PDB file of C-alpha atoms in Angstrom:
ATOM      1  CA  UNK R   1     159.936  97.786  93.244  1.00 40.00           C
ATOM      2  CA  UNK R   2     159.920 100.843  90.624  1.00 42.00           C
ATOM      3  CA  UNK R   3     161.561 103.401  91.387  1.00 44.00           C
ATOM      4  CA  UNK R   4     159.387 107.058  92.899  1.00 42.00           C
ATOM      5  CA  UNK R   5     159.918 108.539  89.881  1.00 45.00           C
ATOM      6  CA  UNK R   6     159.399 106.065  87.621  1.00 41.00           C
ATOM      7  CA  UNK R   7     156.189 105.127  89.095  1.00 36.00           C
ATOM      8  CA  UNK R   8     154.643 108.276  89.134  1.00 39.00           C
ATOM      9  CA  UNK R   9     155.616 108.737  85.433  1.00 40.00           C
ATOM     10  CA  UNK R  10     153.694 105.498  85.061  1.00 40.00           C
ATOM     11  CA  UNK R  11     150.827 106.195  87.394  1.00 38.00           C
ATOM     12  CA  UNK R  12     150.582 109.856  85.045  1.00 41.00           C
ATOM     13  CA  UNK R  13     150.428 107.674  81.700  1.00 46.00           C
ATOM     14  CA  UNK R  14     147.298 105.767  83.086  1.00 44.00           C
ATOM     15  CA  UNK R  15     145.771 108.668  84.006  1.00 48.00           C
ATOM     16  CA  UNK R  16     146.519 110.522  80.631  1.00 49.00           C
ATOM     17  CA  UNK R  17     145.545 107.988  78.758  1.00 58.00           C
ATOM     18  CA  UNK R  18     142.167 107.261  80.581  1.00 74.00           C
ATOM     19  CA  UNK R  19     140.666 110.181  79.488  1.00 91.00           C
ATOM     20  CA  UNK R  20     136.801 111.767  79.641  1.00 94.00           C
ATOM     21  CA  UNK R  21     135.892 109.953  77.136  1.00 95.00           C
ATOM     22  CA  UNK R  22     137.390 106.421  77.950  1.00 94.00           C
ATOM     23  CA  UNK R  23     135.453 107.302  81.486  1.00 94.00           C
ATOM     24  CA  UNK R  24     132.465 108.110  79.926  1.00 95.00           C
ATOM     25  CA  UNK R  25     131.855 104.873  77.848  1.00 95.00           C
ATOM     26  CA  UNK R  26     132.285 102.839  80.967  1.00 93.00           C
ATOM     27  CA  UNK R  27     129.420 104.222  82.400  1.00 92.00           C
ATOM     28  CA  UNK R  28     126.537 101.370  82.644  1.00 89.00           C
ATOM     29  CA  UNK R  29     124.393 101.907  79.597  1.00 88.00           C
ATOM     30  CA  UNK R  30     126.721 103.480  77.494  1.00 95.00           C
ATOM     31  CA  UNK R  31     128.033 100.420  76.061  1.00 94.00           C
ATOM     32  CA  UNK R  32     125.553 101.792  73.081  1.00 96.00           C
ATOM     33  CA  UNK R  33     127.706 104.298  72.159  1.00 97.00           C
ATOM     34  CA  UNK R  34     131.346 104.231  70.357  1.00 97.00           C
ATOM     35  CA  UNK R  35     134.449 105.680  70.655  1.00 96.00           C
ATOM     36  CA  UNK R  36     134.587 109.317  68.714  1.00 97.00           C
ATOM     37  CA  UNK R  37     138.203 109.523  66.978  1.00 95.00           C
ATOM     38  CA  UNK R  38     140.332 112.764  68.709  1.00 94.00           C
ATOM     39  CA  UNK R  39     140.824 113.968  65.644  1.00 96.00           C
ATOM     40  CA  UNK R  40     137.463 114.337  64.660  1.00 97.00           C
ATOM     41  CA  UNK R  41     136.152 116.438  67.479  1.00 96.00           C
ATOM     42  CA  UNK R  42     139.679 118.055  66.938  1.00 94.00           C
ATOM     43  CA  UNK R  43     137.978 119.700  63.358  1.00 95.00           C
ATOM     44  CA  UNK R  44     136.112 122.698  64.155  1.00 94.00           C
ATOM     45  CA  UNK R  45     134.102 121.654  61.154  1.00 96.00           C
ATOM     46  CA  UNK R  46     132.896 118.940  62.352  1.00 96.00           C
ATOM     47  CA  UNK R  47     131.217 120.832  65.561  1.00 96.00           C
ATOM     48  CA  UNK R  48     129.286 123.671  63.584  1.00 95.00           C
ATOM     49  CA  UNK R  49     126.429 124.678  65.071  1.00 95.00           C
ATOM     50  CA  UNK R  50     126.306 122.834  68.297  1.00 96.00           C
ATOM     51  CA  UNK R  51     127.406 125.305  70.628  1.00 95.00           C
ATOM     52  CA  UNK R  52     124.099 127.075  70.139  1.00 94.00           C
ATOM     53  CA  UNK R  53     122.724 123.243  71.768  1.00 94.00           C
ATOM     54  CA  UNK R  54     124.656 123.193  74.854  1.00 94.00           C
ATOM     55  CA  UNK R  55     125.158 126.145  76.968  1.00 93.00           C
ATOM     56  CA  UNK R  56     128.551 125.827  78.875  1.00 92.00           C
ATOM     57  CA  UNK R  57     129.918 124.647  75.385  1.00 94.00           C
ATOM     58  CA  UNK R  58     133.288 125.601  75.963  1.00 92.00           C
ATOM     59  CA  UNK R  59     133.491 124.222  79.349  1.00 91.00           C
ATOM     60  CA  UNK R  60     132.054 121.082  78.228  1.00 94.00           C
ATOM     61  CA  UNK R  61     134.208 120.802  74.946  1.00 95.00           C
ATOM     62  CA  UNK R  62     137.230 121.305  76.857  1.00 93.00           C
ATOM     63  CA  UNK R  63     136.350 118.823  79.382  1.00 92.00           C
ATOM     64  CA  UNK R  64     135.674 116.326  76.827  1.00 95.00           C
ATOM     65  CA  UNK R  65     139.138 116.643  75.073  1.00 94.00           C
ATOM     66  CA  UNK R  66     140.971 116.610  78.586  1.00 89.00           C
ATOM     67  CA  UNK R  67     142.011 119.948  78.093  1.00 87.00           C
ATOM     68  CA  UNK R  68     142.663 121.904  81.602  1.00 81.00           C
ATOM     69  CA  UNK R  69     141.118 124.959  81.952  1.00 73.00           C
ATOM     70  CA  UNK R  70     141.486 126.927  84.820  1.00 71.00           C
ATOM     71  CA  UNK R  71     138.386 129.009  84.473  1.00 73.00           C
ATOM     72  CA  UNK R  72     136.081 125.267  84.966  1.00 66.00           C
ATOM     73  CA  UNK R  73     137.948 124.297  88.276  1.00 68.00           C
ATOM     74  CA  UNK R  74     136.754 128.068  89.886  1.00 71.00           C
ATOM     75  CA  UNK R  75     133.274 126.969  89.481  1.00 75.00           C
ATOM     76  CA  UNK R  76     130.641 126.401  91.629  1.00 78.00           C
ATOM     77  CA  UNK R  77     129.852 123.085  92.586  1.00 79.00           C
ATOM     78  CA  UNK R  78     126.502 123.427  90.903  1.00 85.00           C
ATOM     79  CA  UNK R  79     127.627 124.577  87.715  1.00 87.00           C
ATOM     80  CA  UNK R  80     130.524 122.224  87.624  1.00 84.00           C
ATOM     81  CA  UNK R  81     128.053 118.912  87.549  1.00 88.00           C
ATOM     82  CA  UNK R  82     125.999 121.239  84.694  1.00 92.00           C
ATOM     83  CA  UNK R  83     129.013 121.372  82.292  1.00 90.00           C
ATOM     84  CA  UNK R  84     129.707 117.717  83.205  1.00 92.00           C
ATOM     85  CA  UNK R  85     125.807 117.364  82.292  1.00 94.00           C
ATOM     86  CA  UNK R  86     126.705 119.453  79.069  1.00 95.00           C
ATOM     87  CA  UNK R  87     130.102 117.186  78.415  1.00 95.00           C
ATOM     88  CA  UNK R  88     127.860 114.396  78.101  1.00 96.00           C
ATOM     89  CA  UNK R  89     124.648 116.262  75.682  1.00 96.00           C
ATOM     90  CA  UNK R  90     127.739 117.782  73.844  1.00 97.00           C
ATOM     91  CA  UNK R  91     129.686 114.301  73.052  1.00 98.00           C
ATOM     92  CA  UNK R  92     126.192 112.716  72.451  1.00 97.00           C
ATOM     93  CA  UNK R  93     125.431 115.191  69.724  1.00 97.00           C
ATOM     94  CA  UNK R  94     129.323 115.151  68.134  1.00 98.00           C
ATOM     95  CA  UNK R  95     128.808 110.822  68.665  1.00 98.00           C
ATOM     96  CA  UNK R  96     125.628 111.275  66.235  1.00 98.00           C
ATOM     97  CA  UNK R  97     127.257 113.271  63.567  1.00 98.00           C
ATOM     98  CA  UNK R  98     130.743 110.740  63.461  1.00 98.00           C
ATOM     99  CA  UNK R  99     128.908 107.647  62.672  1.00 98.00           C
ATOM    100  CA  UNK R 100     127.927 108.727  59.925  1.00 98.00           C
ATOM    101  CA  UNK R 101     131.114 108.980  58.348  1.00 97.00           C
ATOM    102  CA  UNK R 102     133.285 106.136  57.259  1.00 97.00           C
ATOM    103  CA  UNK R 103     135.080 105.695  60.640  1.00 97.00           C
ATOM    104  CA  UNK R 104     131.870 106.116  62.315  1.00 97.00           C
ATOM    105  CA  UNK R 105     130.201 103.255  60.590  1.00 98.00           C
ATOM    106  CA  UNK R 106     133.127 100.918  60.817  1.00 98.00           C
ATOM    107  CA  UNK R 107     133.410 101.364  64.589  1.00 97.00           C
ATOM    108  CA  UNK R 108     129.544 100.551  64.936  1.00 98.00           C
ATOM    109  CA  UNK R 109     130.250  97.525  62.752  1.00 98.00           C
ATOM    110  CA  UNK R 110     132.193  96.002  65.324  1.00 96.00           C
ATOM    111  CA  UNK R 111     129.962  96.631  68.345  1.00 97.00           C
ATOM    112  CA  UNK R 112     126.755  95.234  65.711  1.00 97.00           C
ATOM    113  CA  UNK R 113     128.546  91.763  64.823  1.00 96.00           C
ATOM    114  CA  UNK R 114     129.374  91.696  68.632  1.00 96.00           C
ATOM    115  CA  UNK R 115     125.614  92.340  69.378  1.00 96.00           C
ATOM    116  CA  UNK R 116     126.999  94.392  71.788  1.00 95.00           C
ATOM    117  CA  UNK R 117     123.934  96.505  70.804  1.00 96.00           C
ATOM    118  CA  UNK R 118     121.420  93.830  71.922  1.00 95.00           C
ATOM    119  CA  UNK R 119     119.194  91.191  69.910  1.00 96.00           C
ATOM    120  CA  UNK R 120     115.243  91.398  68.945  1.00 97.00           C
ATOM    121  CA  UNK R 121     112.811  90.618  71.297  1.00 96.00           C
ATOM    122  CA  UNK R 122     110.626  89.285  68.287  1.00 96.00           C
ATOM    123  CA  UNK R 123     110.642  85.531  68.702  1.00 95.00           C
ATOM    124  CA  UNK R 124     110.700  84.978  65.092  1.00 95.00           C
ATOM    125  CA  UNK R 125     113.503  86.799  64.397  1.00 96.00           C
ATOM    126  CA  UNK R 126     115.664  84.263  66.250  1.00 94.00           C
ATOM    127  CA  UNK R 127     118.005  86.984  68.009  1.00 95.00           C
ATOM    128  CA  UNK R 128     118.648  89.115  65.244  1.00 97.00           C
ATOM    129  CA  UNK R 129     121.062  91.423  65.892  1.00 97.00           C
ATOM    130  CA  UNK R 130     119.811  95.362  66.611  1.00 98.00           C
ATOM    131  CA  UNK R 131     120.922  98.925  65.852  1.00 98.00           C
ATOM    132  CA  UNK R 132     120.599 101.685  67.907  1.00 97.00           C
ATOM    133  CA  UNK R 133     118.304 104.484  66.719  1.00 98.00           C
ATOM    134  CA  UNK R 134     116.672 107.819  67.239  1.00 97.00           C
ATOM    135  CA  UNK R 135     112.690 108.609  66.225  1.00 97.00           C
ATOM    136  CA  UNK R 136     114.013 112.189  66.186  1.00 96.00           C
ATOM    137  CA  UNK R 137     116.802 114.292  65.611  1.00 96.00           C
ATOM    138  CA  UNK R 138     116.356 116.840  68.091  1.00 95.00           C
ATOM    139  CA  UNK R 139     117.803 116.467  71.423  1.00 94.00           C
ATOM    140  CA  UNK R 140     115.551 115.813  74.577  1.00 93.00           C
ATOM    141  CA  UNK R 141     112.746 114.708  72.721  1.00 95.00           C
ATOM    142  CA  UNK R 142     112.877 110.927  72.824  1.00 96.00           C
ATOM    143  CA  UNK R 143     114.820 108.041  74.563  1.00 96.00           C
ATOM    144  CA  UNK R 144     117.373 105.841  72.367  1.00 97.00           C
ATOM    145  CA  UNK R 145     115.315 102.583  70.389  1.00 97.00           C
ATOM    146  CA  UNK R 146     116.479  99.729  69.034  1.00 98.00           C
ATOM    147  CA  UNK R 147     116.171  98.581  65.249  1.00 98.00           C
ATOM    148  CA  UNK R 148     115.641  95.361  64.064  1.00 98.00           C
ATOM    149  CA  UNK R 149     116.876  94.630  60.338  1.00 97.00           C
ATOM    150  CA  UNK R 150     114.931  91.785  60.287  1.00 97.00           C
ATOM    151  CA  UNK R 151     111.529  92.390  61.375  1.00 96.00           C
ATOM    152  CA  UNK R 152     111.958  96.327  60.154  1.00 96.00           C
ATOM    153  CA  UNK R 153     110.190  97.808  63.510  1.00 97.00           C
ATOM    154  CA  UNK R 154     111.711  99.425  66.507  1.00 97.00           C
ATOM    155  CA  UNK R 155     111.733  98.099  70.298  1.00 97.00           C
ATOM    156  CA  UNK R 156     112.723  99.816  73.562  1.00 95.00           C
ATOM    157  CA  UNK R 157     115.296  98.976  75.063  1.00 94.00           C
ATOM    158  CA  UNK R 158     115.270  96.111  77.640  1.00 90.00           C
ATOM    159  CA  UNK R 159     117.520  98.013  79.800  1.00 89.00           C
ATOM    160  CA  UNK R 160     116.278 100.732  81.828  1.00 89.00           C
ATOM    161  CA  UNK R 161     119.312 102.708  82.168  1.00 89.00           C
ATOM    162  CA  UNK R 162     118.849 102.821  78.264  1.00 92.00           C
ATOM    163  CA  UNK R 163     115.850 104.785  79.017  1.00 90.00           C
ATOM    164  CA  UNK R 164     117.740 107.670  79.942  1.00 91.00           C
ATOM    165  CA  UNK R 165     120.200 107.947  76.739  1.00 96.00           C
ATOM    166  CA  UNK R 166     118.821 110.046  74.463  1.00 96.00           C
ATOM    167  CA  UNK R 167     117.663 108.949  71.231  1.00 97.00           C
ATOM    168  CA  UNK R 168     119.244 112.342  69.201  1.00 97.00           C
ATOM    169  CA  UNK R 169     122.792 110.626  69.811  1.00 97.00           C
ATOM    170  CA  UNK R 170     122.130 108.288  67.041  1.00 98.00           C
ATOM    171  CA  UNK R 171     119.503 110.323  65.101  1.00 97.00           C
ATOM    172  CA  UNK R 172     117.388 108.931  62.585  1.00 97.00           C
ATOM    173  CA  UNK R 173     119.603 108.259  59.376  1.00 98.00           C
ATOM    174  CA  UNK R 174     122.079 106.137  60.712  1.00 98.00           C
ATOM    175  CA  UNK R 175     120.242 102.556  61.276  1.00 97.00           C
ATOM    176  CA  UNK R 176     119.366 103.085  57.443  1.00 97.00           C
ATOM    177  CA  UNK R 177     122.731 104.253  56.185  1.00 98.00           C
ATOM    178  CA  UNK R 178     124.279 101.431  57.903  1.00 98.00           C
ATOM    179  CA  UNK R 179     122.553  98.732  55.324  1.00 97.00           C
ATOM    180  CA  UNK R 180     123.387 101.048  52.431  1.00 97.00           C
ATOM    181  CA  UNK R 181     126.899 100.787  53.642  1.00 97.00           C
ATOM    182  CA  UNK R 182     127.110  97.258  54.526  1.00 97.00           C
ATOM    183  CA  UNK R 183     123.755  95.375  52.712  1.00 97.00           C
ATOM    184  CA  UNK R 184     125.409  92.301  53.206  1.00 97.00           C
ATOM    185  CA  UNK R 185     124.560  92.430  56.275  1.00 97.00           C
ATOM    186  CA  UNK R 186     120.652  93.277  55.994  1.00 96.00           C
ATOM    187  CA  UNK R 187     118.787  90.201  56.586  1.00 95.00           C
ATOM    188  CA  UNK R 188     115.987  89.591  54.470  1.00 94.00           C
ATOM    189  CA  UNK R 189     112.203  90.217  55.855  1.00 92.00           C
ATOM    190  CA  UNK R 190     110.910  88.265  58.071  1.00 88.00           C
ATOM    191  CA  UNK R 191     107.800  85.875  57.222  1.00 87.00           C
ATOM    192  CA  UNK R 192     107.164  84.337  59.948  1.00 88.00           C
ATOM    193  CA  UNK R 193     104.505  85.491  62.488  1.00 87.00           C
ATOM    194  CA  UNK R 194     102.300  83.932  65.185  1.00 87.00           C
ATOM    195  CA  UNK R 195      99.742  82.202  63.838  1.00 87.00           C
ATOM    196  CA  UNK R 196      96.221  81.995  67.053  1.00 88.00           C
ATOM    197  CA  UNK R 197      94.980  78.403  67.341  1.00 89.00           C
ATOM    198  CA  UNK R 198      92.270  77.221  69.573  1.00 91.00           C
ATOM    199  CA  UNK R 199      92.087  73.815  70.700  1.00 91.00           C
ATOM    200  CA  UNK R 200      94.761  73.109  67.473  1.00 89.00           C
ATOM    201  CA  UNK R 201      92.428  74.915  64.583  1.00 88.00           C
ATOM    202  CA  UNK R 202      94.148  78.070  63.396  1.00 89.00           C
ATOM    203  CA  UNK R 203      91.288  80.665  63.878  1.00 87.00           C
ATOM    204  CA  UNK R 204      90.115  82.230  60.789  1.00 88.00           C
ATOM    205  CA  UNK R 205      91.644  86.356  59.683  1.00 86.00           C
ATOM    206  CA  UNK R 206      87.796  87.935  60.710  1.00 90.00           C
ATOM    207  CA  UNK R 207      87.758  86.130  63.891  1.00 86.00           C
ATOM    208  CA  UNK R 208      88.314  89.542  65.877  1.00 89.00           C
ATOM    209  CA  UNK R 209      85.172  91.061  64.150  1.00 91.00           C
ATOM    210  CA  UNK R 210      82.905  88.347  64.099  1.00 89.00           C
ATOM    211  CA  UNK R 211      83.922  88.436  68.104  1.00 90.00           C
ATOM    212  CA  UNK R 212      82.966  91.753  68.383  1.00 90.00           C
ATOM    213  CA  UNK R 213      79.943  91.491  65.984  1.00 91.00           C
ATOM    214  CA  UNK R 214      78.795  88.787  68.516  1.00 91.00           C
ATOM    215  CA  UNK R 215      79.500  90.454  71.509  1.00 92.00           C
ATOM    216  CA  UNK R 216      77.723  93.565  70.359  1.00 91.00           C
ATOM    217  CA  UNK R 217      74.485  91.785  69.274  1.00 90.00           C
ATOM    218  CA  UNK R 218      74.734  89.968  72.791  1.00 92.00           C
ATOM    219  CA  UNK R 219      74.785  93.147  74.533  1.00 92.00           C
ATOM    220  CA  UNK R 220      71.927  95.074  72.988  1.00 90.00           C
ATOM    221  CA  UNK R 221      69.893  91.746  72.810  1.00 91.00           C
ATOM    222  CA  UNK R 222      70.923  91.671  76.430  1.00 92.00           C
ATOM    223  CA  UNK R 223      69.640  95.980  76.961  1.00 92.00           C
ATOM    224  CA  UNK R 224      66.908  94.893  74.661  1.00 91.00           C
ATOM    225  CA  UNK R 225      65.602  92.542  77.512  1.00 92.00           C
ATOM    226  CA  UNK R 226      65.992  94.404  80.398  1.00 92.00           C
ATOM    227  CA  UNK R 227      64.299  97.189  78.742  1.00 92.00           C
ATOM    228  CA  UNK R 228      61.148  94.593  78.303  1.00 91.00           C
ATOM    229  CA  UNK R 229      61.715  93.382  82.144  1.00 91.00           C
ATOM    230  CA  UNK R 230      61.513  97.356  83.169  1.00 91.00           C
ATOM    231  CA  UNK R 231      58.859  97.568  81.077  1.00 90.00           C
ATOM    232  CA  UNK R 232      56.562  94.404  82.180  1.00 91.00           C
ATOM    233  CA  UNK R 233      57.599  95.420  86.052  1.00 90.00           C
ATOM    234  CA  UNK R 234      56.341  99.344  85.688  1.00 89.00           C
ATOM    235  CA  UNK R 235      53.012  97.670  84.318  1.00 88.00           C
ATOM    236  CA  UNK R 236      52.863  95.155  86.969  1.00 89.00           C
ATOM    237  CA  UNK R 237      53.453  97.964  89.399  1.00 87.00           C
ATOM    238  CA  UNK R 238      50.268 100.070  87.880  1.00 85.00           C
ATOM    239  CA  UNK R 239      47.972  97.216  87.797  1.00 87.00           C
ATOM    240  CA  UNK R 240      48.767  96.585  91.545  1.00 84.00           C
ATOM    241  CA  UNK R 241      48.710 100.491  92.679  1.00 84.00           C
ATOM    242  CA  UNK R 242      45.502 100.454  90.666  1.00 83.00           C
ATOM    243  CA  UNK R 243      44.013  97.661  92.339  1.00 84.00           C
ATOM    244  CA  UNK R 244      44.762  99.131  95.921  1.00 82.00           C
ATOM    245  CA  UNK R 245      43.281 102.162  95.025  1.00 83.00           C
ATOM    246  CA  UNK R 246      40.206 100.430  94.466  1.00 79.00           C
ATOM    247  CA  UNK R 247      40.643  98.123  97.501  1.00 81.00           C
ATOM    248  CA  UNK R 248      40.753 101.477  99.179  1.00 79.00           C
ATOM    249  CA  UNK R 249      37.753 103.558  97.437  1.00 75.00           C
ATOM    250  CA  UNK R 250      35.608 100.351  98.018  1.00 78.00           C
ATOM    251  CA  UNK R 251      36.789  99.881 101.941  1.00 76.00           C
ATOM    252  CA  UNK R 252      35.579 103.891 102.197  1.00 74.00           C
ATOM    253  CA  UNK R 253      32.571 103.492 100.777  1.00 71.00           C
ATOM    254  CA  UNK R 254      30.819 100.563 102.495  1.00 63.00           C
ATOM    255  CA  UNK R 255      27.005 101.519 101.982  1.00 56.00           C
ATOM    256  CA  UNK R 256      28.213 102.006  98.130  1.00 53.00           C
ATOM    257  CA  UNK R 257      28.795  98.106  97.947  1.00 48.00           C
ATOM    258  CA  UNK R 258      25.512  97.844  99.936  1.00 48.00           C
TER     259      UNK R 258
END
């Protein structure tokens, strides 16, 4: 056995070394995201202008750089699980800004030729590998999408937890910057598309509007017929209230048929 001491120490390095961050990327559905370098959310620089984004910035900063602060742990229980809420907008935000430097890019490269990031759901783009990708840079506007290199369109997510990461941690420059980095590894258009067949004849391009040319002639012939019908009934119906008015004069009047 290890000594008291010695396992404490031990026990203290774990804990040290699993930090906020290392916590928060083993959350379910943050798999999408990678590891921001210390140093970098070290440089002031590198944060300027995002504490008018998140309102307990300080809190949240500190939280995410495992730095104790007294002030936090005096906090309500409410407010403590909104700077936790902040922690995560904040490192979000600082996550969208790194990988788009060098390191940034790098560490996505890894998670893409993993496809740790998820394939196309496109069947002809046989499982291409995806990006992750914003349709907006502002945060709480849009969920997180998915960018194929191959078919050039964007997906959601399969995964529903997805749907709640926000699409601003990943912005809209980086799936594009990516294959200026690294255009070795942009695919090259896909060709291939589904092609409708009935009965094994491929169905000509204007099929769709000669469908709905046809349909539409078949409905107004269609109005055009029961407007005929309505018509022919409403003069069937006056010839035969005419002739019972008749019927009825004449059955009034018997010395007039006399």
């Amino acid at each position: 056995m290890q000594p008291q001491d010695e396992l404490s120490s031990s026990l203290g390095d774990t804990d040290e070394d699993f930090g906020w961050v290392a916590y928060f990327l083993t959350l379910k559905g943050n798999e999408l995201f990678c590891q921001v370098d210390d140093d970098y959310i070290q440089d002031k620089f590198n944060l300027t202008g995002l504490i008018n984004q998140v309102p307990y910035y300080e809190y949240a900063l500190d939280l995410i750089r495992d730095i104790e602060n007294e002030e936090r742990h005096e906090l309500t229980d409410e407010l403590q699980e909104m700077v936790e809420n902040d922690a995560e907008v904040l490192y979000g935000l600082i996550h969208a800004r790194y990988i788009l430097t060098n390191r940034g890019l790098h560490a996505m490269l890894e998670k893409y030729r993993h496809h740790e990031f998820g394939t196309c759901p496109r069947y002809h783009c046989n499982s291409q590998a995806v990006l992750p990708t914003g349709i907006t840079d502002q945060k709480g506007k849009a969920p997180v999408k998915l960018y194929c290199p191959r078919c050039e369109e964007i997906y959601r997510p399969r995964s529903a937890r997805h749907e709640n990461i926000d699409g601003a941690c990943f912005g809209t420059t980086f799936a594009n910057l990516f294959f200026l980095v690294f255009p070795e590894l942009k695919p090259q258009k896909s060709k291939d598309h589904y092609i409708p067949r009935v009965f094994g004849f491929k169905l000509h391009h204007t099929w769709h509007q000669r469908s709905l040319k046809a349909a539409k002639e078949a409905q107004l012939q269609y109005q055009q017929q029961q407007r005929i019908k309505k018509q022919q009934r409403a003069a069937m119906e006056a010839q035969e209230l005419a002739r019972q008015q008749g019927q009825k004069e004449n059955n009034s009047n018997p010395a007039k048929g006399n």
